[in-house]
Amino acid sequence: MHSFVYYSPTRVVFGKDTQKQAAKLAKEFGASRVMIVYGSGSVVRSGLLAEIEAIMAQEEIPCCTLGGVQPNPRTALAREGAKQAVEFGADFILAVGGGSVIDTAKAIAHGAATPDVDLWEYWKGTKTVERSLPVGVVLTISAAGSETSDSAVLTDEESGTKRGINTPFNRPRFAIMNPELTYTLPRYQVACGVVDIMMHTMDRYFNPVKGNDLTDAFAEALLRTVMKYGVTAVNNPHDEQAMSELMWCGSVSHNGLTGLGGLMDFCPHKLGHELSGRFDVAHGASLSVMWGAWAKYSRSEHPERFAQFAKEVLGISETDIERAGEMAIEEVVNYFRKLEMPTSFTELGIGVQPEEVLQDMAMRATRGDTIQLGSFRPLNAQRALEVYRLANH
Ligand code: NZQ
Ligand code: ZN
């Protein structure tokens, strides 16, 4: 087991009607003027935005709003949000939505706290976040785990670059999680969420560290749960237990718990970000496409890990570890298909890509072949290219 620091300071407020506590919680965490950030309209249609605004008014907290966040959130809107937050004098940012909205809120919080720094500098790695405004979350989709994570992912539209940063300043102060707020999700978004939750866990689980039993057991239990309820949730987003299990799995999958003492891998995520940056595809879909290719390419590095996954997560009783690993990959890919998620470039709708595109994505993912991705089977540009080739059909 490796050394670790476990810091998960977000207060989780889970259950029916919990959104009604948004104003009181914001006040408790120091809010006197709030910017509410939301997406492309689902919270307007559901009435949630109006409900939050009314609750804020009852507590006499002045609010301004910034809507229009789109999936794969763009830097330009976050810049604009930071400017408006400063003009309004906001001292708290409340995200009402999913990962894209929450990440935009985090970026606005960093940008508004230090207005003379262009916030993309943080994502480029040329500046480090040193202060931020507090962020709270009312979650509407179980997927990215941003409501408790230390990460935020932005897309710079000019360069087509999608990138994440990790900093303790990204941890929201509170996360309100009412599963009923996810009942309005379209089937495709529920499925994207299931894949993302699985992948936050698997991108930690598939790492080279051995003898980490408790963490492995957390991850295995989470994966069994999300796979069990994922299918129910996709078929019936009004199933209370399924949507509740997904919501809790989503947060635990990405607050750090399922990787403690291990070495994070996250290759499928990093390879997937290149697909989203270039083709603007949904995050969960980029992952279901990349995982099978990555797993086929990497399995032989630690076949015993895949065999453990096969037994503990999927209940595969095959004793030959090579065969068990192969069966596990096949089963997960079939599970993605059952959710109607893509598992190749053509299923993703981008078609078979020319070799130059694959090479460019491999170079970008590895920052011009200057860094290696992951820990399970570390990928340089050439290896990343080989993984892309396996998904390119
Ligand atoms: O914009 P609206 O109209 O709200 O619609 C959204 C959007 O179209 C819709 N939606 C959300 N809640 C809904 C709803 N529709 C109906 N009813 C509801 N209750 O769902 C669509 C997707 O929303 P989005 O916020 O993009 O989803 P998600 O939570 O999957 O976030 C994806 C983003 O998070 C990043 C991804 O890369 C992607 O940019 N990630 C962030 C992470 C983090 N900060 O820790 C980690 C993840 O690995 C991920 O990279
Ligand atoms: Zn993810």
Short mmCIF file of C-alpha atoms and ligand atoms in Angstrom, two decimals:
data_model
loop_
_atom_site.label_atom_id
_atom_site.label_comp_id
_atom_site.label_asym_id
_atom_site.label_seq_id
_atom_site.Cartn_x
_atom_site.Cartn_y
_atom_site.Cartn_z
CA MET A 1 0.00 0.00 0.00
CA HIS A 2 1.32 3.46 -0.86
CA SER A 3 1.25 6.45 1.49
CA PHE A 4 -1.72 8.75 1.02
CA VAL A 5 -3.57 11.78 2.30
CA TYR A 6 -7.33 11.45 2.42
CA TYR A 7 -9.00 14.83 2.30
CA SER A 8 -12.67 14.84 1.38
CA PRO A 9 -14.09 17.96 3.03
CA THR A 10 -17.33 18.33 1.07
CA ARG A 11 -20.45 18.13 3.20
CA VAL A 12 -22.82 15.71 1.49
CA VAL A 13 -26.49 16.42 2.09
CA PHE A 14 -28.35 13.51 0.54
CA GLY A 15 -32.04 12.80 0.09
CA LYS A 16 -35.51 14.01 -0.75
CA ASP A 17 -36.11 17.78 -0.82
CA THR A 18 -32.54 18.56 0.28
CA GLN A 19 -32.33 21.36 -2.32
CA LYS A 20 -34.48 23.37 0.07
CA GLN A 21 -31.41 23.68 2.31
CA ALA A 22 -29.33 25.41 -0.39
CA ALA A 23 -29.63 28.97 0.97
CA LYS A 24 -29.03 28.04 4.61
CA LEU A 25 -26.00 25.98 3.66
CA ALA A 26 -24.62 28.76 1.46
CA LYS A 27 -25.01 31.20 4.36
CA GLU A 28 -23.31 28.81 6.73
CA PHE A 29 -20.33 28.72 4.36
CA GLY A 30 -20.10 32.50 4.26
CA ALA A 31 -22.31 33.50 1.32
CA SER A 32 -23.75 36.99 1.26
CA ARG A 33 -24.00 37.46 -2.54
CA VAL A 34 -24.32 34.40 -4.74
CA MET A 35 -23.79 33.66 -8.41
CA ILE A 36 -25.94 30.70 -9.54
CA VAL A 37 -24.48 28.79 -12.50
CA TYR A 38 -26.56 26.44 -14.64
CA GLY A 39 -26.63 24.68 -18.00
CA SER A 40 -28.60 24.82 -21.23
CA GLY A 41 -32.08 24.78 -19.77
CA SER A 42 -32.99 21.51 -18.00
CA VAL A 43 -33.17 23.27 -14.61
CA VAL A 44 -35.32 26.02 -16.11
CA ARG A 45 -37.74 23.46 -17.55
CA SER A 46 -37.88 21.40 -14.34
CA GLY A 47 -38.50 24.48 -12.19
CA LEU A 48 -35.42 23.78 -10.04
CA LEU A 49 -33.74 27.09 -10.86
CA ALA A 50 -36.85 29.06 -9.90
CA GLU A 51 -37.10 27.03 -6.68
CA ILE A 52 -33.48 27.81 -5.75
CA GLU A 53 -33.93 31.50 -6.56
CA ALA A 54 -37.03 31.63 -4.35
CA ILE A 55 -35.19 29.93 -1.48
CA MET A 56 -32.34 32.42 -1.79
CA ALA A 57 -34.81 35.32 -1.77
CA GLN A 58 -36.45 33.97 1.40
CA GLU A 59 -33.05 34.06 3.09
CA GLU A 60 -32.48 37.55 1.63
CA ILE A 61 -29.37 36.51 -0.29
CA PRO A 62 -28.96 38.61 -3.45
CA CYS A 63 -28.24 36.42 -6.49
CA CYS A 64 -27.17 36.77 -10.09
CA THR A 65 -27.38 33.92 -12.60
CA LEU A 66 -25.18 32.63 -15.37
CA GLY A 67 -26.76 30.02 -17.67
CA GLY A 68 -25.72 28.45 -20.95
CA VAL A 69 -23.04 26.03 -19.77
CA GLN A 70 -22.79 23.26 -22.35
CA PRO A 71 -21.37 19.74 -22.00
CA ASN A 72 -17.57 19.80 -22.38
CA PRO A 73 -17.72 23.29 -20.81
CA ARG A 74 -15.88 26.07 -22.55
CA THR A 75 -13.27 28.42 -21.13
CA ALA A 76 -14.90 31.49 -22.72
CA LEU A 77 -18.09 31.16 -20.66
CA ALA A 78 -16.10 30.60 -17.47
CA ARG A 79 -14.09 33.78 -18.20
CA GLU A 80 -17.31 35.69 -18.77
CA GLY A 81 -18.75 34.22 -15.55
CA ALA A 82 -15.69 35.28 -13.55
CA LYS A 83 -16.03 38.82 -14.90
CA GLN A 84 -19.72 38.96 -14.00
CA ALA A 85 -19.09 37.48 -10.55
CA VAL A 86 -16.58 40.24 -9.82
CA GLU A 87 -18.96 42.94 -11.12
CA PHE A 88 -21.77 41.57 -8.97
CA GLY A 89 -19.54 41.22 -5.91
CA ALA A 90 -20.32 37.52 -5.54
CA ASP A 91 -18.63 35.82 -2.61
CA PHE A 92 -20.09 32.37 -3.30
CA ILE A 93 -20.74 30.35 -6.47
CA LEU A 94 -23.62 27.86 -6.51
CA ALA A 95 -23.63 25.25 -9.28
CA VAL A 96 -27.06 23.83 -10.13
CA GLY A 97 -26.45 21.02 -12.60
CA GLY A 98 -23.96 18.33 -13.55
CA GLY A 99 -20.22 18.05 -14.07
CA SER A 100 -20.07 20.71 -16.77
CA VAL A 101 -21.89 23.26 -14.64
CA ILE A 102 -19.92 22.38 -11.51
CA ASP A 103 -16.58 22.61 -13.32
CA THR A 104 -17.57 25.96 -14.79
CA ALA A 105 -18.52 27.14 -11.28
CA LYS A 106 -15.13 26.01 -9.99
CA ALA A 107 -13.36 27.86 -12.81
CA ILE A 108 -15.43 31.00 -12.15
CA ALA A 109 -14.55 30.76 -8.46
CA HIS A 110 -10.82 30.63 -9.26
CA GLY A 111 -11.11 33.37 -11.88
CA ALA A 112 -13.13 35.73 -9.68
CA ALA A 113 -10.74 35.29 -6.75
CA THR A 114 -7.76 36.38 -8.88
CA PRO A 115 -9.19 38.43 -11.75
CA ASP A 116 -5.81 39.50 -13.18
CA VAL A 117 -4.94 35.89 -14.14
CA ASP A 118 -6.49 34.42 -17.28
CA LEU A 119 -8.06 31.28 -15.86
CA TRP A 120 -6.93 28.98 -18.72
CA GLU A 121 -3.39 29.52 -17.34
CA TYR A 122 -4.36 27.20 -14.49
CA TRP A 123 -5.41 24.50 -16.95
CA LYS A 124 -2.31 25.06 -19.10
CA GLY A 125 -0.22 24.51 -15.99
CA THR A 126 1.53 27.89 -16.24
CA LYS A 127 -0.14 29.16 -13.03
CA THR A 128 -1.24 27.43 -9.83
CA VAL A 129 -4.55 28.13 -8.11
CA GLU A 130 -3.75 29.91 -4.85
CA ARG A 131 -7.16 31.15 -3.82
CA SER A 132 -10.75 30.69 -4.85
CA LEU A 133 -14.30 31.55 -3.84
CA PRO A 134 -16.33 28.86 -2.07
CA VAL A 135 -18.50 26.69 -4.32
CA GLY A 136 -21.67 24.77 -3.43
CA VAL A 137 -23.51 22.25 -5.58
CA VAL A 138 -27.09 21.17 -6.22
CA LEU A 139 -26.52 18.03 -8.29
CA THR A 140 -28.85 17.05 -11.15
CA ILE A 141 -26.99 14.12 -12.77
CA SER A 142 -25.01 11.23 -11.33
CA ALA A 143 -21.89 11.00 -13.45
CA ALA A 144 -18.77 13.15 -13.18
CA GLY A 145 -18.41 13.11 -9.40
CA SER A 146 -17.30 16.75 -9.55
CA GLU A 147 -19.62 17.49 -6.61
CA THR A 148 -17.01 16.02 -4.26
CA SER A 149 -13.88 15.77 -6.42
CA ASP A 150 -10.75 17.91 -6.41
CA SER A 151 -10.82 18.12 -10.17
CA ALA A 152 -12.29 20.43 -12.82
CA VAL A 153 -12.23 19.87 -16.58
CA LEU A 154 -12.45 22.65 -19.17
CA THR A 155 -12.26 22.85 -22.95
CA ASP A 156 -10.39 25.65 -24.65
CA GLU A 157 -12.35 26.09 -27.85
CA GLU A 158 -9.57 27.93 -29.69
CA SER A 159 -7.10 25.06 -29.48
CA GLY A 160 -9.65 22.23 -29.10
CA THR A 161 -7.86 21.21 -25.91
CA LYS A 162 -9.78 19.52 -23.09
CA ARG A 163 -7.90 19.33 -19.85
CA GLY A 164 -8.43 18.77 -16.13
CA ILE A 165 -6.68 20.18 -13.08
CA ASN A 166 -6.58 18.81 -9.56
CA THR A 167 -6.33 21.12 -6.58
CA PRO A 168 -7.86 21.19 -3.09
CA PHE A 169 -9.44 24.51 -4.17
CA ASN A 170 -11.70 22.47 -6.46
CA ARG A 171 -13.46 20.77 -3.54
CA PRO A 172 -17.01 22.11 -3.17
CA ARG A 173 -18.07 23.16 0.35
CA PHE A 174 -21.28 21.20 0.10
CA ALA A 175 -23.05 18.90 -2.32
CA ILE A 176 -26.82 18.65 -2.21
CA MET A 177 -27.87 15.32 -3.68
CA ASN A 178 -31.55 14.65 -4.15
CA PRO A 179 -31.91 11.63 -6.47
CA GLU A 180 -35.38 12.83 -7.52
CA LEU A 181 -33.70 15.75 -9.32
CA THR A 182 -32.23 13.19 -11.74
CA TYR A 183 -35.59 11.69 -12.77
CA THR A 184 -35.83 14.06 -15.75
CA LEU A 185 -32.60 12.79 -17.33
CA PRO A 186 -32.75 11.37 -20.84
CA ARG A 187 -31.77 7.69 -21.13
CA TYR A 188 -28.52 8.52 -22.94
CA GLN A 189 -27.32 10.83 -20.15
CA VAL A 190 -28.10 8.21 -17.50
CA ALA A 191 -26.05 5.70 -19.49
CA CYS A 192 -23.16 8.16 -19.93
CA GLY A 193 -23.24 8.66 -16.17
CA VAL A 194 -23.12 4.93 -15.42
CA VAL A 195 -20.04 4.55 -17.63
CA ASP A 196 -18.32 7.55 -16.07
CA ILE A 197 -18.95 6.29 -12.52
CA MET A 198 -17.57 2.88 -13.46
CA MET A 199 -14.55 4.47 -15.07
CA HIS A 200 -13.65 6.69 -12.12
CA THR A 201 -13.48 3.51 -10.10
CA MET A 202 -11.76 1.35 -12.72
CA ASP A 203 -9.20 4.01 -13.63
CA ARG A 204 -8.09 3.77 -10.00
CA TYR A 205 -8.59 0.02 -9.54
CA PHE A 206 -6.43 -0.96 -12.52
CA ASN A 207 -3.09 0.08 -11.07
CA PRO A 208 0.08 -1.86 -10.30
CA VAL A 209 -0.03 -1.65 -6.48
CA LYS A 210 -0.63 -4.96 -4.75
CA GLY A 211 -1.72 -5.66 -1.17
CA ASN A 212 -4.32 -2.91 -0.90
CA ASP A 213 -7.27 -5.03 0.16
CA LEU A 214 -9.66 -2.55 1.76
CA THR A 215 -9.39 -0.06 -1.08
CA ASP A 216 -9.81 -2.86 -3.62
CA ALA A 217 -12.88 -4.09 -1.77
CA PHE A 218 -14.43 -0.59 -1.76
CA ALA A 219 -13.87 -0.36 -5.50
CA GLU A 220 -15.22 -3.83 -6.21
CA ALA A 221 -18.39 -3.21 -4.14
CA LEU A 222 -18.94 0.09 -5.88
CA LEU A 223 -18.54 -1.48 -9.30
CA ARG A 224 -20.93 -4.33 -8.51
CA THR A 225 -23.49 -1.79 -7.29
CA VAL A 226 -23.26 0.61 -10.19
CA MET A 227 -23.40 -2.20 -12.75
CA LYS A 228 -26.39 -3.79 -11.01
CA TYR A 229 -28.43 -0.59 -10.81
CA GLY A 230 -27.11 1.00 -14.02
CA VAL A 231 -29.31 -1.12 -16.26
CA THR A 232 -32.40 -0.47 -14.12
CA ALA A 233 -31.68 3.27 -14.09
CA VAL A 234 -31.26 3.48 -17.86
CA ASN A 235 -34.55 1.66 -18.40
CA ASN A 236 -36.43 3.56 -15.70
CA PRO A 237 -34.97 6.87 -14.47
CA HIS A 238 -37.84 7.09 -11.96
CA ASP A 239 -36.63 4.02 -10.04
CA GLU A 240 -35.91 5.52 -6.65
CA GLN A 241 -33.44 2.96 -5.42
CA ALA A 242 -31.52 2.74 -8.70
CA MET A 243 -31.21 6.54 -9.00
CA SER A 244 -30.20 6.83 -5.32
CA GLU A 245 -27.55 4.12 -5.60
CA LEU A 246 -26.14 5.76 -8.73
CA MET A 247 -26.00 9.15 -7.08
CA TRP A 248 -24.09 7.91 -4.08
CA CYS A 249 -21.82 5.70 -6.21
CA GLY A 250 -21.08 8.71 -8.42
CA SER A 251 -19.73 10.79 -5.58
CA VAL A 252 -17.80 8.03 -3.82
CA SER A 253 -16.29 6.92 -7.12
CA HIS A 254 -14.47 10.21 -7.51
CA ASN A 255 -13.87 11.62 -4.03
CA GLY A 256 -10.65 9.62 -3.73
CA LEU A 257 -11.80 6.74 -1.52
CA THR A 258 -11.66 4.01 -4.17
CA GLY A 259 -8.01 4.71 -4.98
CA LEU A 260 -6.38 5.28 -1.59
CA GLY A 261 -2.99 3.64 -1.28
CA GLY A 262 -2.90 2.91 -5.02
CA LEU A 263 -1.43 4.69 -8.04
CA MET A 264 -4.07 6.27 -10.24
CA ASP A 265 -4.04 5.27 -13.90
CA PHE A 266 -6.71 7.30 -15.73
CA CYS A 267 -5.42 6.46 -19.24
CA PRO A 268 -8.92 5.86 -20.67
CA HIS A 269 -9.96 9.28 -19.30
CA LYS A 270 -6.97 11.07 -20.82
CA LEU A 271 -7.37 9.35 -24.19
CA GLY A 272 -11.11 10.07 -24.05
CA HIS A 273 -10.55 13.77 -23.39
CA GLU A 274 -8.78 14.03 -26.76
CA LEU A 275 -11.90 12.62 -28.44
CA SER A 276 -14.16 15.09 -26.63
CA GLY A 277 -11.80 18.02 -27.31
CA ARG A 278 -11.69 17.25 -31.04
CA PHE A 279 -15.18 15.88 -31.75
CA ASP A 280 -17.22 17.36 -28.86
CA VAL A 281 -18.55 13.92 -27.90
CA ALA A 282 -20.11 13.22 -24.47
CA HIS A 283 -17.56 12.36 -21.80
CA GLY A 284 -19.17 9.00 -20.89
CA ALA A 285 -19.26 7.99 -24.57
CA SER A 286 -15.56 8.79 -24.99
CA LEU A 287 -14.86 6.42 -22.08
CA SER A 288 -16.99 3.50 -23.26
CA VAL A 289 -15.14 3.72 -26.59
CA MET A 290 -11.65 3.89 -25.09
CA TRP A 291 -11.90 1.39 -22.23
CA GLY A 292 -12.12 -1.84 -24.25
CA ALA A 293 -9.19 -0.76 -26.46
CA TRP A 294 -7.12 0.27 -23.45
CA ALA A 295 -7.93 -2.96 -21.58
CA LYS A 296 -7.00 -5.17 -24.53
CA TYR A 297 -3.74 -3.30 -24.92
CA SER A 298 -2.82 -3.26 -21.23
CA ARG A 299 -4.18 -6.50 -19.78
CA SER A 300 -1.01 -8.56 -20.27
CA GLU A 301 1.00 -6.15 -18.10
CA HIS A 302 -0.83 -7.33 -14.94
CA PRO A 303 -3.10 -10.24 -15.94
CA GLU A 304 -3.74 -11.15 -12.31
CA ARG A 305 -5.45 -7.78 -11.77
CA PHE A 306 -7.90 -8.45 -14.57
CA ALA A 307 -8.50 -11.93 -13.16
CA GLN A 308 -9.29 -10.45 -9.72
CA PHE A 309 -11.67 -7.98 -11.36
CA ALA A 310 -13.31 -10.85 -13.28
CA LYS A 311 -13.89 -12.83 -10.10
CA GLU A 312 -14.77 -10.12 -7.58
CA VAL A 313 -16.74 -7.73 -9.77
CA LEU A 314 -18.22 -9.93 -12.47
CA GLY A 315 -18.40 -13.28 -10.66
CA ILE A 316 -16.45 -15.07 -13.41
CA SER A 317 -15.29 -18.44 -12.05
CA GLU A 318 -12.71 -19.23 -14.78
CA THR A 319 -9.43 -20.23 -13.08
CA ASP A 320 -7.09 -19.58 -16.01
CA ILE A 321 -6.09 -15.98 -15.34
CA GLU A 322 -5.46 -15.08 -18.98
CA ARG A 323 -8.83 -16.42 -20.07
CA ALA A 324 -10.61 -14.84 -17.06
CA GLY A 325 -9.18 -11.43 -18.00
CA GLU A 326 -10.27 -11.79 -21.63
CA MET A 327 -13.75 -12.81 -20.52
CA ALA A 328 -13.93 -9.78 -18.19
CA ILE A 329 -13.07 -7.36 -20.99
CA GLU A 330 -15.67 -8.93 -23.23
CA GLU A 331 -18.28 -8.74 -20.48
CA VAL A 332 -17.66 -5.06 -19.70
CA VAL A 333 -17.77 -4.14 -23.39
CA ASN A 334 -21.04 -6.07 -23.71
CA TYR A 335 -22.36 -4.27 -20.65
CA PHE A 336 -21.65 -0.92 -22.36
CA ARG A 337 -23.55 -2.20 -25.41
CA LYS A 338 -26.46 -3.18 -23.19
CA LEU A 339 -26.56 0.44 -22.06
CA GLU A 340 -26.51 1.38 -25.79
CA MET A 341 -23.17 3.10 -25.32
CA PRO A 342 -20.60 3.17 -28.15
CA THR A 343 -17.56 0.90 -28.04
CA SER A 344 -15.73 2.02 -31.21
CA PHE A 345 -15.18 5.18 -33.27
CA THR A 346 -17.91 4.24 -35.75
CA GLU A 347 -20.40 3.53 -32.96
CA LEU A 348 -19.42 6.92 -31.50
CA GLY A 349 -20.50 8.48 -34.80
CA ILE A 350 -17.13 9.94 -35.80
CA GLY A 351 -16.28 7.22 -38.34
CA VAL A 352 -12.93 5.53 -38.93
CA GLN A 353 -10.23 8.16 -38.54
CA PRO A 354 -7.11 8.58 -40.68
CA GLU A 355 -3.77 7.68 -39.12
CA GLU A 356 -2.71 11.40 -38.90
CA VAL A 357 -5.66 12.14 -36.60
CA LEU A 358 -4.75 9.23 -34.32
CA GLN A 359 -1.14 10.40 -34.24
CA ASP A 360 -2.18 13.94 -33.43
CA MET A 361 -4.43 12.79 -30.57
CA ALA A 362 -1.65 10.56 -29.19
CA MET A 363 0.80 13.47 -29.29
CA ARG A 364 -1.64 15.85 -27.65
CA ALA A 365 -2.57 13.38 -24.93
CA THR A 366 1.10 12.94 -24.05
CA ARG A 367 1.89 16.66 -24.48
CA GLY A 368 4.11 16.09 -27.47
CA ASP A 369 5.44 12.79 -26.08
CA THR A 370 6.93 14.56 -23.06
CA ILE A 371 4.85 12.74 -20.44
CA GLN A 372 3.75 9.18 -19.89
CA LEU A 373 0.11 8.48 -19.12
CA GLY A 374 -1.05 6.21 -16.34
CA SER A 375 0.53 3.62 -14.10
CA PHE A 376 -0.90 0.23 -15.12
CA ARG A 377 0.87 0.13 -18.46
CA PRO A 378 2.35 3.62 -18.84
CA LEU A 379 1.63 5.06 -22.27
CA ASN A 380 3.98 7.21 -24.31
CA ALA A 381 2.79 8.68 -27.62
CA GLN A 382 3.51 5.47 -29.59
CA ARG A 383 1.59 3.31 -27.12
CA ALA A 384 -1.29 5.80 -26.96
CA LEU A 385 -1.42 5.62 -30.76
CA GLU A 386 -1.67 1.84 -30.60
CA VAL A 387 -4.60 2.09 -28.19
CA TYR A 388 -6.37 4.58 -30.48
CA ARG A 389 -5.84 2.18 -33.40
CA LEU A 390 -7.64 -0.57 -31.47
CA ALA A 391 -10.73 1.67 -31.08
CA ASN A 392 -10.61 2.92 -34.69
CA HIS A 393 -13.14 0.67 -36.37
O1 NZQ B 1 -27.32 21.70 -19.68
P1 NZQ B 1 -28.61 21.11 -19.24
O2 NZQ B 1 -29.78 21.64 -19.96
O3 NZQ B 1 -28.75 21.12 -17.75
O4 NZQ B 1 -28.57 19.55 -19.72
C1 NZQ B 1 -27.61 18.64 -19.27
C2 NZQ B 1 -26.60 18.24 -20.35
O5 NZQ B 1 -27.17 18.32 -21.62
C3 NZQ B 1 -28.28 17.33 -19.00
N1 NZQ B 1 -28.84 17.25 -17.66
C4 NZQ B 1 -28.20 17.36 -16.46
N2 NZQ B 1 -29.05 17.15 -15.46
C5 NZQ B 1 -30.27 16.92 -16.02
C6 NZQ B 1 -30.14 17.01 -17.42
N3 NZQ B 1 -31.19 16.83 -18.25
C7 NZQ B 1 -32.39 16.55 -17.70
N4 NZQ B 1 -32.57 16.44 -16.37
C8 NZQ B 1 -31.54 16.61 -15.50
N5 NZQ B 1 -31.74 16.44 -14.17
O6 NZQ B 1 -27.26 16.35 -19.11
C9 NZQ B 1 -26.33 16.78 -20.09
C10 NZQ B 1 -24.94 16.51 -19.57
O7 NZQ B 1 -24.61 17.36 -18.50
P2 NZQ B 1 -23.10 17.45 -17.99
O8 NZQ B 1 -23.04 18.39 -16.86
O9 NZQ B 1 -22.20 17.69 -19.15
O10 NZQ B 1 -22.87 15.93 -17.50
P3 NZQ B 1 -21.79 15.30 -16.61
O11 NZQ B 1 -22.14 15.40 -15.18
O12 NZQ B 1 -21.56 13.97 -17.20
O13 NZQ B 1 -20.47 16.19 -16.79
C11 NZQ B 1 -19.58 15.96 -17.85
C12 NZQ B 1 -18.43 16.91 -17.75
O14 NZQ B 1 -17.70 16.70 -16.53
C13 NZQ B 1 -16.33 16.41 -16.82
C14 NZQ B 1 -16.43 15.75 -18.18
O15 NZQ B 1 -15.20 15.71 -18.84
C15 NZQ B 1 -17.43 16.64 -18.88
O16 NZQ B 1 -16.83 17.83 -19.31
N6 NZQ B 1 -15.73 15.63 -15.75
C16 NZQ B 1 -15.49 16.26 -14.60
C17 NZQ B 1 -14.87 15.63 -13.55
C18 NZQ B 1 -14.58 16.34 -12.30
N7 NZQ B 1 -14.65 17.65 -12.29
O17 NZQ B 1 -14.23 15.72 -11.28
C19 NZQ B 1 -14.43 14.23 -13.64
C20 NZQ B 1 -14.97 13.49 -14.80
O18 NZQ B 1 -14.07 12.46 -15.14
C21 NZQ B 1 -15.22 14.30 -16.02
O19 NZQ B 1 -14.02 14.47 -16.78
ZN ZN B 2 -15.00 10.90 -15.88
#
